[in-house]
Every structure is written in C-alpha cells, then in structure tokens.
mmCIF file of C-alpha atoms in Angstrom:
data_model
loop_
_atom_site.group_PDB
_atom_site.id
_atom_site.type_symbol
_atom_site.label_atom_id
_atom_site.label_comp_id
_atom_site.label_asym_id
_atom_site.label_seq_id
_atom_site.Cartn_x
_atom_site.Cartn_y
_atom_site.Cartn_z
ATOM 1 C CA UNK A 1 65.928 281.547 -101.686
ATOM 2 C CA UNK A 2 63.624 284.443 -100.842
ATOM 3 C CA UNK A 3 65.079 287.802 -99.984
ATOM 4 C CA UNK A 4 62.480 289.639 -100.289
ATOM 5 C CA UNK A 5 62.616 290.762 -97.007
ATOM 6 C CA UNK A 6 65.767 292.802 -96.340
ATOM 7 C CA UNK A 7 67.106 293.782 -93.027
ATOM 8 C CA UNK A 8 65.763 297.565 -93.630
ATOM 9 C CA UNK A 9 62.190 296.443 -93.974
ATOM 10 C CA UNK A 10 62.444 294.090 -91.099
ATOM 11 C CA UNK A 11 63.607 297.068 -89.200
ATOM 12 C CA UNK A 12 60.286 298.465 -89.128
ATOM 13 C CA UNK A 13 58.988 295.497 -87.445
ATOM 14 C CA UNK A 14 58.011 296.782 -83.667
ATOM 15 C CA UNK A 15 57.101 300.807 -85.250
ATOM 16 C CA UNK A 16 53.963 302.276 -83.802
ATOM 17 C CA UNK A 17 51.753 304.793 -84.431
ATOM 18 C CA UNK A 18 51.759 308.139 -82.404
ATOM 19 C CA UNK A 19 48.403 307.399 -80.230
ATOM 20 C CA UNK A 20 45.673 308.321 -81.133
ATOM 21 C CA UNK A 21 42.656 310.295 -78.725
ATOM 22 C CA UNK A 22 39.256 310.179 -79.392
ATOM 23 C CA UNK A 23 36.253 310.788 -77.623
ATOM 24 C CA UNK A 24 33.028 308.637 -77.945
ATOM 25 C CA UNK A 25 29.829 310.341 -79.243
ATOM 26 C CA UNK A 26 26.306 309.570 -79.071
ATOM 27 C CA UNK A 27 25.788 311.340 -83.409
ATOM 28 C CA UNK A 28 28.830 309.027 -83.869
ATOM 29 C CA UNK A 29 27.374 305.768 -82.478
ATOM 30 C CA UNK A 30 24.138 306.338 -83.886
ATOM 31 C CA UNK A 31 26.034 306.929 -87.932
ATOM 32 C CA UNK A 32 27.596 303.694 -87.386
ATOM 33 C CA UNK A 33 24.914 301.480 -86.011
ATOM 34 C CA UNK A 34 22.384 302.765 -88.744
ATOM 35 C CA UNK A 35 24.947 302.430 -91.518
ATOM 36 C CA UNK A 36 25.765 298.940 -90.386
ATOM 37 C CA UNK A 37 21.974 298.051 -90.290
ATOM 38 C CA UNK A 38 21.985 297.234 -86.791
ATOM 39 C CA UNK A 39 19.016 296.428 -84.718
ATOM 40 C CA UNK A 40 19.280 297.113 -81.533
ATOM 41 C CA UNK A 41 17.690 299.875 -80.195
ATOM 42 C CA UNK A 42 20.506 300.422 -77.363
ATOM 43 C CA UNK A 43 23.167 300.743 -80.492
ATOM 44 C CA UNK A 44 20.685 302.764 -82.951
ATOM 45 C CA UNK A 45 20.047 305.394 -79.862
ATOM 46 C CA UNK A 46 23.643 305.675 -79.346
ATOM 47 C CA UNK A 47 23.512 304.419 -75.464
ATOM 48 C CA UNK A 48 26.260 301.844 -75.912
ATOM 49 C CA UNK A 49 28.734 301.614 -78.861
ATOM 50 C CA UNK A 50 28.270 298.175 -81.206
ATOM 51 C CA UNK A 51 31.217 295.917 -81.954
ATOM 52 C CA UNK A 52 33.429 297.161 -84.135
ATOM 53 C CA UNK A 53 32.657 300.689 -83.532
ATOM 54 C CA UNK A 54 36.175 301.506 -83.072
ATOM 55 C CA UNK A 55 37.154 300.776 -87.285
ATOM 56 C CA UNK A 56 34.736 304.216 -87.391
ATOM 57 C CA UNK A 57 36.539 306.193 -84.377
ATOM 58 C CA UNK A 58 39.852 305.504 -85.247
ATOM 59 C CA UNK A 59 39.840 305.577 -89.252
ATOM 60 C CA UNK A 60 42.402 308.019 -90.210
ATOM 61 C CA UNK A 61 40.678 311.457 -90.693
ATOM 62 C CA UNK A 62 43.349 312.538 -93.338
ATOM 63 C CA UNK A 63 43.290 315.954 -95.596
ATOM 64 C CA UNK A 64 41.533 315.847 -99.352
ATOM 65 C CA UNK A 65 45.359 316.510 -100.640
ATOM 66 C CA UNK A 66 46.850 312.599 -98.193
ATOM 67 C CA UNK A 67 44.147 310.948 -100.682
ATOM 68 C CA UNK A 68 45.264 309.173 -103.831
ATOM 69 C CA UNK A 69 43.029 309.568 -106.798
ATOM 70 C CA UNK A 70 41.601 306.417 -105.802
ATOM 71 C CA UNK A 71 40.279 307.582 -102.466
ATOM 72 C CA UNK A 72 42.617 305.621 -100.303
ATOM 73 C CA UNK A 73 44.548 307.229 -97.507
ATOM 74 C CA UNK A 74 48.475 305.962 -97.104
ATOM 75 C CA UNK A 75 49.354 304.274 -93.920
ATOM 76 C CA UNK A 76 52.118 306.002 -92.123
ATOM 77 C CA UNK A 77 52.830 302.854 -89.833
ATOM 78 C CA UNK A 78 53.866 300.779 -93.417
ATOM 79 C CA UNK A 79 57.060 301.002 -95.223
ATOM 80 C CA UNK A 80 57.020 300.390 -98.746
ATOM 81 C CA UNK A 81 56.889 296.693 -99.643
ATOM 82 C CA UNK A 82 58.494 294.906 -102.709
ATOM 83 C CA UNK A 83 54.678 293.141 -103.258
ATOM 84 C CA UNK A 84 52.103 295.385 -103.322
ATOM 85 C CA UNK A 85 48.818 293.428 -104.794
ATOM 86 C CA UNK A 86 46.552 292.838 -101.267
ATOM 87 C CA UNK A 87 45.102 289.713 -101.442
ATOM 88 C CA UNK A 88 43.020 288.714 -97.936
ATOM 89 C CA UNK A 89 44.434 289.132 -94.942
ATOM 90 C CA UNK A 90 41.948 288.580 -91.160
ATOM 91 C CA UNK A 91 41.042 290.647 -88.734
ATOM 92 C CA UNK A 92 40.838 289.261 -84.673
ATOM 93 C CA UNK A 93 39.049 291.408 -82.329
ATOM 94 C CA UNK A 94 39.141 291.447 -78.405
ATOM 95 C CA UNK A 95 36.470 293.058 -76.687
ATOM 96 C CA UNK A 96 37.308 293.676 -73.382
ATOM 97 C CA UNK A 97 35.010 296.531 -71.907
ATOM 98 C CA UNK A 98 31.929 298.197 -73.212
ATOM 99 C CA UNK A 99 32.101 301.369 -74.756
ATOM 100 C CA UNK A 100 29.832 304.274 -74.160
ATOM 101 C CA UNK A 101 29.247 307.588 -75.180
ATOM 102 C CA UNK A 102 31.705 310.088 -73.426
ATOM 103 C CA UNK A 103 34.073 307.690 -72.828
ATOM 104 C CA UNK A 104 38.027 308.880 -74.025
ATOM 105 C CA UNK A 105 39.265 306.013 -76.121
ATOM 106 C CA UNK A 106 43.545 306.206 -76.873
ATOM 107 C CA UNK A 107 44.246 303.576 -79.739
ATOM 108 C CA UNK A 108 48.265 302.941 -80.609
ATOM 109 C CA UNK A 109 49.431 300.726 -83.775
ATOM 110 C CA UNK A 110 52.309 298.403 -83.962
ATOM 111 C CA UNK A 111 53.637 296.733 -86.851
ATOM 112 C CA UNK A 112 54.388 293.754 -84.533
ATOM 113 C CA UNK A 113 55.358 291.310 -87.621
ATOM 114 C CA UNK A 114 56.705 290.948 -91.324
ATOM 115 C CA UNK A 115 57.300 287.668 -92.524
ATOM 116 C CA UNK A 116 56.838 285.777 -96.511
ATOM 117 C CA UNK A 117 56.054 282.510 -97.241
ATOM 118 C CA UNK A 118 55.197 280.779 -100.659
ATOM 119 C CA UNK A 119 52.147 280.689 -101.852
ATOM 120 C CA UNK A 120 51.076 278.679 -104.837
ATOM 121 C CA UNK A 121 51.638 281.495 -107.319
ATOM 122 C CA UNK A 122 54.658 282.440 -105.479
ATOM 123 C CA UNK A 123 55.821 284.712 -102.770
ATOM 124 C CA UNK A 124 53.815 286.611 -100.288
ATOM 125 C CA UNK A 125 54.717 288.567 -97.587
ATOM 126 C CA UNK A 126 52.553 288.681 -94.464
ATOM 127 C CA UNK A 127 52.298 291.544 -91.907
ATOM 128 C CA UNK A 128 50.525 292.057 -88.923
ATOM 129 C CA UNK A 129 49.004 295.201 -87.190
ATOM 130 C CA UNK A 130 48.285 295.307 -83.628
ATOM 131 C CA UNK A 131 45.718 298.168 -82.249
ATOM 132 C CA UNK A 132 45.096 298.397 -78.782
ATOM 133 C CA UNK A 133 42.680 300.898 -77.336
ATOM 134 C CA UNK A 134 42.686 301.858 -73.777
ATOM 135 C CA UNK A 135 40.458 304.134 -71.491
ATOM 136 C CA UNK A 136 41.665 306.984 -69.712
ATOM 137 C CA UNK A 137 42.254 304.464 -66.708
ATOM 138 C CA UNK A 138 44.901 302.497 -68.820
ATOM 139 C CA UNK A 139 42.626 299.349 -68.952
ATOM 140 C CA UNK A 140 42.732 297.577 -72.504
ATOM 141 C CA UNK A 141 38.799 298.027 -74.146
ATOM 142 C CA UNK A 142 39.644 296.579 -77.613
ATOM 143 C CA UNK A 143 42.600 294.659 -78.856
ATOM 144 C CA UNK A 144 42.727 294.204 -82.808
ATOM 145 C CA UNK A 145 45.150 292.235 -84.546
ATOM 146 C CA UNK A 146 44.957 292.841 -88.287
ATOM 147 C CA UNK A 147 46.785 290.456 -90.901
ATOM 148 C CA UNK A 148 47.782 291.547 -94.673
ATOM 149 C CA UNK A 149 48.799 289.484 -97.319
ATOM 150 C CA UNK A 150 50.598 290.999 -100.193
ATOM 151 C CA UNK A 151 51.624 289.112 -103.573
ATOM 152 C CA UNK B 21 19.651 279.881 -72.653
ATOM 153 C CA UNK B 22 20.630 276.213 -73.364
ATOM 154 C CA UNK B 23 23.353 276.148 -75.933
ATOM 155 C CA UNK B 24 24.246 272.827 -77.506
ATOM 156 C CA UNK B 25 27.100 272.196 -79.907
ATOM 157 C CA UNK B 26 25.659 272.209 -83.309
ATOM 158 C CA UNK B 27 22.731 275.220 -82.631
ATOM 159 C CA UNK B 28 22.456 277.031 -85.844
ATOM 160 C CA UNK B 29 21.871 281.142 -84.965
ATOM 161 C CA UNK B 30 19.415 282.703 -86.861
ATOM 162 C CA UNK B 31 20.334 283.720 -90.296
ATOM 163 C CA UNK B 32 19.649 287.512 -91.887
ATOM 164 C CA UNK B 33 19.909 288.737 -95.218
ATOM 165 C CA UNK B 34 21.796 292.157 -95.807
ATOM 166 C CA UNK B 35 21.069 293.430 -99.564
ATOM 167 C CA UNK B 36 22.990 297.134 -99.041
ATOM 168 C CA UNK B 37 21.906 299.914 -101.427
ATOM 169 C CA UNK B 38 24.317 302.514 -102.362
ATOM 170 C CA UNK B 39 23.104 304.947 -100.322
ATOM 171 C CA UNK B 40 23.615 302.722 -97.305
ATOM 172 C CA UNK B 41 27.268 301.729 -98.586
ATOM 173 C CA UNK B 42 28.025 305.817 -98.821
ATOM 174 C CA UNK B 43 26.818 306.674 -95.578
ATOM 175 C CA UNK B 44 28.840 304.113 -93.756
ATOM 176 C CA UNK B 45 32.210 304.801 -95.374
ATOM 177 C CA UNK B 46 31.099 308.220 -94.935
ATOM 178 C CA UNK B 47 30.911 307.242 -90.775
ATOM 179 C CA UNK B 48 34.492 305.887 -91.122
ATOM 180 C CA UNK B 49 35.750 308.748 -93.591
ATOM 181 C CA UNK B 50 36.691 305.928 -96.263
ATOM 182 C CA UNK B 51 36.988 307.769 -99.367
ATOM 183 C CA UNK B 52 38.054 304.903 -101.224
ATOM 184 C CA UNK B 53 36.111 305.321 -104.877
ATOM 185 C CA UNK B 54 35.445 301.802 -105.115
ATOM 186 C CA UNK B 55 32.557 301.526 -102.529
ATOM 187 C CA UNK B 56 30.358 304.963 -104.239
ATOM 188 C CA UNK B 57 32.169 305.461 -107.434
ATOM 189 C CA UNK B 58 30.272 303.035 -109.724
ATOM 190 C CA UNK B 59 32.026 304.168 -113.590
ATOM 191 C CA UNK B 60 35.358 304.223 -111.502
ATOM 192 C CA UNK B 61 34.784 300.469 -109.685
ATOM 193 C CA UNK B 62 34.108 299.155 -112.393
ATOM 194 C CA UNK B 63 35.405 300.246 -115.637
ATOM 195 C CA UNK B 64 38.990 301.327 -114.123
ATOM 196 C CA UNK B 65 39.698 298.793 -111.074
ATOM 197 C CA UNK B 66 37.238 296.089 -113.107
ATOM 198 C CA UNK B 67 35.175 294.791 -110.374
ATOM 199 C CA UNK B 68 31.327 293.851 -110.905
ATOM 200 C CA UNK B 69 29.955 296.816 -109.386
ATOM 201 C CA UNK B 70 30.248 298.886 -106.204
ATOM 202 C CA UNK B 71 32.048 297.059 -103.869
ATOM 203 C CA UNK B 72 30.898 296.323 -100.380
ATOM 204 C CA UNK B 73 33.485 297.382 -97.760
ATOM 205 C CA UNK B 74 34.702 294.673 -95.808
ATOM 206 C CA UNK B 75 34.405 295.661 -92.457
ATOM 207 C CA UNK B 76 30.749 296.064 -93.019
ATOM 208 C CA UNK B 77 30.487 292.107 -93.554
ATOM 209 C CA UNK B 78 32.860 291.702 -90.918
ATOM 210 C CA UNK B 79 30.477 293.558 -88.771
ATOM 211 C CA UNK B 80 27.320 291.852 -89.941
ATOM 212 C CA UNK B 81 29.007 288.739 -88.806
ATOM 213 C CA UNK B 82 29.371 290.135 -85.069
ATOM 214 C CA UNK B 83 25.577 291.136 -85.393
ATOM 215 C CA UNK B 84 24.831 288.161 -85.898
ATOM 216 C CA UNK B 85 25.935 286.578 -83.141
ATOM 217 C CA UNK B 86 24.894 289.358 -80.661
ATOM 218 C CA UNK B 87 21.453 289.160 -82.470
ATOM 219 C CA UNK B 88 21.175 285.543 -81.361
ATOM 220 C CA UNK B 89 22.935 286.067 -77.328
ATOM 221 C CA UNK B 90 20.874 288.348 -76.492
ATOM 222 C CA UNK B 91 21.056 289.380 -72.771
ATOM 223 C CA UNK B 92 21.681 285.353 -72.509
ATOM 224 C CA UNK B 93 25.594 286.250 -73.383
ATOM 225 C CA UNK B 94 28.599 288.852 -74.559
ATOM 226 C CA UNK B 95 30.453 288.662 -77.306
ATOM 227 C CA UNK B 96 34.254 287.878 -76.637
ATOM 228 C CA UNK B 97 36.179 288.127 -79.180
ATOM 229 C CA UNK B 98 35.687 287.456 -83.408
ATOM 230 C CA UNK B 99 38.177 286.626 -86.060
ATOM 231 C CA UNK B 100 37.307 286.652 -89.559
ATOM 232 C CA UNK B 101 38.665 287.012 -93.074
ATOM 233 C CA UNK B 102 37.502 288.664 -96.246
ATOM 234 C CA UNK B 103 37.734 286.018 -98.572
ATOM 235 C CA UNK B 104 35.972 287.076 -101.948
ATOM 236 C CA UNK B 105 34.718 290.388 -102.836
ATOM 237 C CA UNK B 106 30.420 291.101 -102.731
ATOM 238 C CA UNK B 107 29.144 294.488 -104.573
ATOM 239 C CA UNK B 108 25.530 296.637 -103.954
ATOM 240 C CA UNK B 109 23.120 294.602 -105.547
ATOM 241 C CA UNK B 110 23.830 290.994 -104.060
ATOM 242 C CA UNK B 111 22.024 289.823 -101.271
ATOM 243 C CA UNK B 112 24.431 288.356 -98.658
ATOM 244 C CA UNK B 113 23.279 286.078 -96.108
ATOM 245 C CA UNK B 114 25.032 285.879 -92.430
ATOM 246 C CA UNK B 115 24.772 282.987 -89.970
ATOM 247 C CA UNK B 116 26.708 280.563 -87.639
ATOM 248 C CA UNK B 117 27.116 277.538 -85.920
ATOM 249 C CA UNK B 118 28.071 276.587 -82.383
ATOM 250 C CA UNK B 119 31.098 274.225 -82.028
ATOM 251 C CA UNK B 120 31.786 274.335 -78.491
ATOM 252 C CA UNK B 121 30.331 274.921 -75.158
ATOM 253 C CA UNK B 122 32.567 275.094 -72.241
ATOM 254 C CA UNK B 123 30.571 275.410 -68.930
ATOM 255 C CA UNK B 124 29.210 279.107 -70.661
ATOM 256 C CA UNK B 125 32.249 279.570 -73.078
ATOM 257 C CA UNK B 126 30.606 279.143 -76.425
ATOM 258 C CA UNK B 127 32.243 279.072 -79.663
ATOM 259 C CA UNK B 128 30.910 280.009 -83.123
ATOM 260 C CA UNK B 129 31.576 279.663 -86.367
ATOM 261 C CA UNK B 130 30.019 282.132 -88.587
ATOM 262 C CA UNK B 131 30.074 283.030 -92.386
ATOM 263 C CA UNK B 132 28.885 285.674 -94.776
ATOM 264 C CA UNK B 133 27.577 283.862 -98.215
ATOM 265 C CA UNK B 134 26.461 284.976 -101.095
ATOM 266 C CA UNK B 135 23.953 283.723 -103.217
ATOM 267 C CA UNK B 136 25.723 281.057 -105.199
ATOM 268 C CA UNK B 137 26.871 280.293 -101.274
ATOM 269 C CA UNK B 138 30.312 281.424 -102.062
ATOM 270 C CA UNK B 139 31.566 281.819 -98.561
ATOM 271 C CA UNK B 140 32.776 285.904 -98.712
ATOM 272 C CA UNK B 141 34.150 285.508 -95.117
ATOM 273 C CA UNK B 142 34.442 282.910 -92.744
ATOM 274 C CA UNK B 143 34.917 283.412 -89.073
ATOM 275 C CA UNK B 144 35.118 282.518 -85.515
ATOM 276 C CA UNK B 145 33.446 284.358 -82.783
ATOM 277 C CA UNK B 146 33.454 283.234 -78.905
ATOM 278 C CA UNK B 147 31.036 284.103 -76.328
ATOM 279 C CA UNK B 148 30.576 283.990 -72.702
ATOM 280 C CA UNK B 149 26.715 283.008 -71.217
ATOM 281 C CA UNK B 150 25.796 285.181 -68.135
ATOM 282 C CA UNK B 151 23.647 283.799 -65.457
#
C-alpha cells in the first residue's frame, strides 16, 4: 500500500513555469566559463556560451527576503511533498543549437512526472522537471530533463 | 579523429578553492550557505567542509569530453547523476570512456572520482564526429 501520492499532488503533474526571457551576454559567459575552470579560449572570451551555460542564465534571480536562512530559493513549480530529504536525482541535457552572445533565450518548466517507488529504506517519490529553451525563432536550443528523488 | 570503442579521454584534476566555489554560485545567484558558509556547512548541516555544487562536477564532466572532441566532434547530449557529495579541499578527477561508435555517433561514459575513487557522479555523454 503506498498512498503517498494523493490525487491533489498528482494534480500538479503537467504545471509549468511562466517562461522565462533572458538575453545572452558576453560578462555573463565569461563568469561562467572562468568559474567552471574552463579552457577554451572561445568560452573564456565569451564568443560562444559552454555547455551548461543555461543552469547560470536561468537560475532563479529571487529577492534577499524568497531566501531561507539556508540560502536556498523555493521552487514555485513544486508543491509540497510528504518526503522531503533529497537524496540524488540526474540531470539529461540536449544540446541542440549553439548559443552565443546576444542571442534571446525563453526557458519554460514542466513538472511532467510524480511517481514513488520503494527503495530499500522505504518509500521515495520521484519527480521530473522538464526545461526547454527556445530562440526567438521557436527552435528548441537546450532540452533538460531533471530527476529528484525524495525519501 | 579515429575513435575506437574502449579510447580512454584524457583525464584532469579539478581541486576548487573557495574562492572559485563563491564566484561560480555567485554566476548562478546560488545563495545556498553550504557551498561559502564553512561554520554553517559544517557544524549545522554536518557535512565535511564546503560543499562543491553539483552542477559544477556535472559541468566538468561535459568539459571533459569537449576537451578531448575538439573540432573532431560536438557534444550531443549528457546525462549524469550526483551520486556522493565532494567539498573544497579534495581533488576530483574527471575522465571517460568510449563505448560505442556508430558511423560518427560516439558514446561516452564519463565519471567524476575522488581520491579514494569513490565515483561522485557517473554519466553518459554522446557525440557526433564532423568531417
């Protein structure tokens, strides 16, 4: 018997985000490749963006007052679940076009999935994030699929 | 480039200081005390020192493979998992393995390790050759 996942929290399966714009800067590609210790010159003088450039442009820039003590900013996309410890979940990235400075970059997050299963020390409920990020053309330029575990 | 199931890529050390650690969870705006916050990481959420964000090792494991492509190839598509938490002060080692080669469709396995070789996260990246 598991229950733990009641028809309201199902219901938020298939919630998105409100999309999000951002534009791509050269200051902005050259912070992340340094801070990632990258070493190639195109990424450290900002002429292309590096994979997983997008985690930087599309991090939640929340006010000081949406932080817990901790530092961490809430997700609005995630209802409240009745596990809360996060134990690994994965990450899959498609990269499907390069991404340069001055580019206009839309992202949009889904909840596309809550499901449990049992684990060896008992229940865990799984849920997925999709983020896809399109140009101002409509074309797909990175699809993410994130996946949370919570016990 | 001739690829052959089995290639090892190159492998590269990262050993992040704290300033390094701050100024990329500065670039995301990741505020999350754990990664600068050493008194806090430690002696309230009891971890072994500042801990290294994630993502960063997730994205050492795509340099990794770009580092060894080149212009021979693009990088498709990677899917990892953090597996086991590393913290400022460890040196953590990134490589990979080629298990497939489809006329130019490569596919690699790659892994961040510490260094007891604790596998911190394990992953599979695909590539296409150009040319």
């Amino acid at each position: 018997m598991t229950g733990l996942l009641t028809p309201e929290l199902l219901s938020n399966i298939g919630k998105t985000s409100a999309p999000q714009r951002e534009v791509v800067t050269r200051r902005d590609i050259r912070k992340y490749a340094i801070a990632t210790n990258n070493r190639q010159r195109k990424y450290l003088d900002g002429d292309q963006a590096p994979p997983m450039f997008h985690v930087a442009l599309f991090w939640d820039v929340v006010e000081l007052d949406a932080l817990t003590p901790d530092g961490v900013s809430i997700d609005s996309l995630l209802p409240k679940f009745p596990l809360e410890k996060a134990m690994a979940g994965g990450l899959k990235i498609e990269y499907l076009k390069p991404i340069q400075p001055g580019d206009w970059l839309t992202a949009t997050r889904t909840l596309t999935d809550i499901y449990e299963k049992s684990g060896r020390s008992g229940a865990l409920i799984f849920y997925e994030i999709v983020m896809d990020v399109r140009n101002d053309d409509g074309e797909l330029v990175i699809r993410e699929k994130t996946t949370r575990i919570l016990r | 480039m001739k690829v052959l199931v089995g290639d090892q890529l190159p492998t590269r050390e990262h050993d992040v200081s704290n300033v390094q650690l701050m100024l990329y969870n500065a670039a995301l705006w990741n505020g999350h005390r754990i990664h600068f916050d050493e008194p806090y990481a430690k002696e309230v959420e009891g971890y072994a020192g500042l801990v290294i964000a994630g993502p960063l090792i997730g994205d050492w494991l795509n340099q990794c493979v770009e580092a060894w492509l080149g212009d021979a190839g693009c990088l498709l598509s990677i899917e990892y998992s953090n597996r086991a938490a590393c913290y400022v002060g460890e040196v953590v080692t990134v490589g990979g393995q080629v298990t497939s080669t489809d006329q130019g469709l490569l596919t690699i396995e790659v892994f961040a390790q510490n260094a007891a070789g604790d596998v911190l996260a394990p992953g599979v990246a695909t590539a296409r050759l150009v040319g």
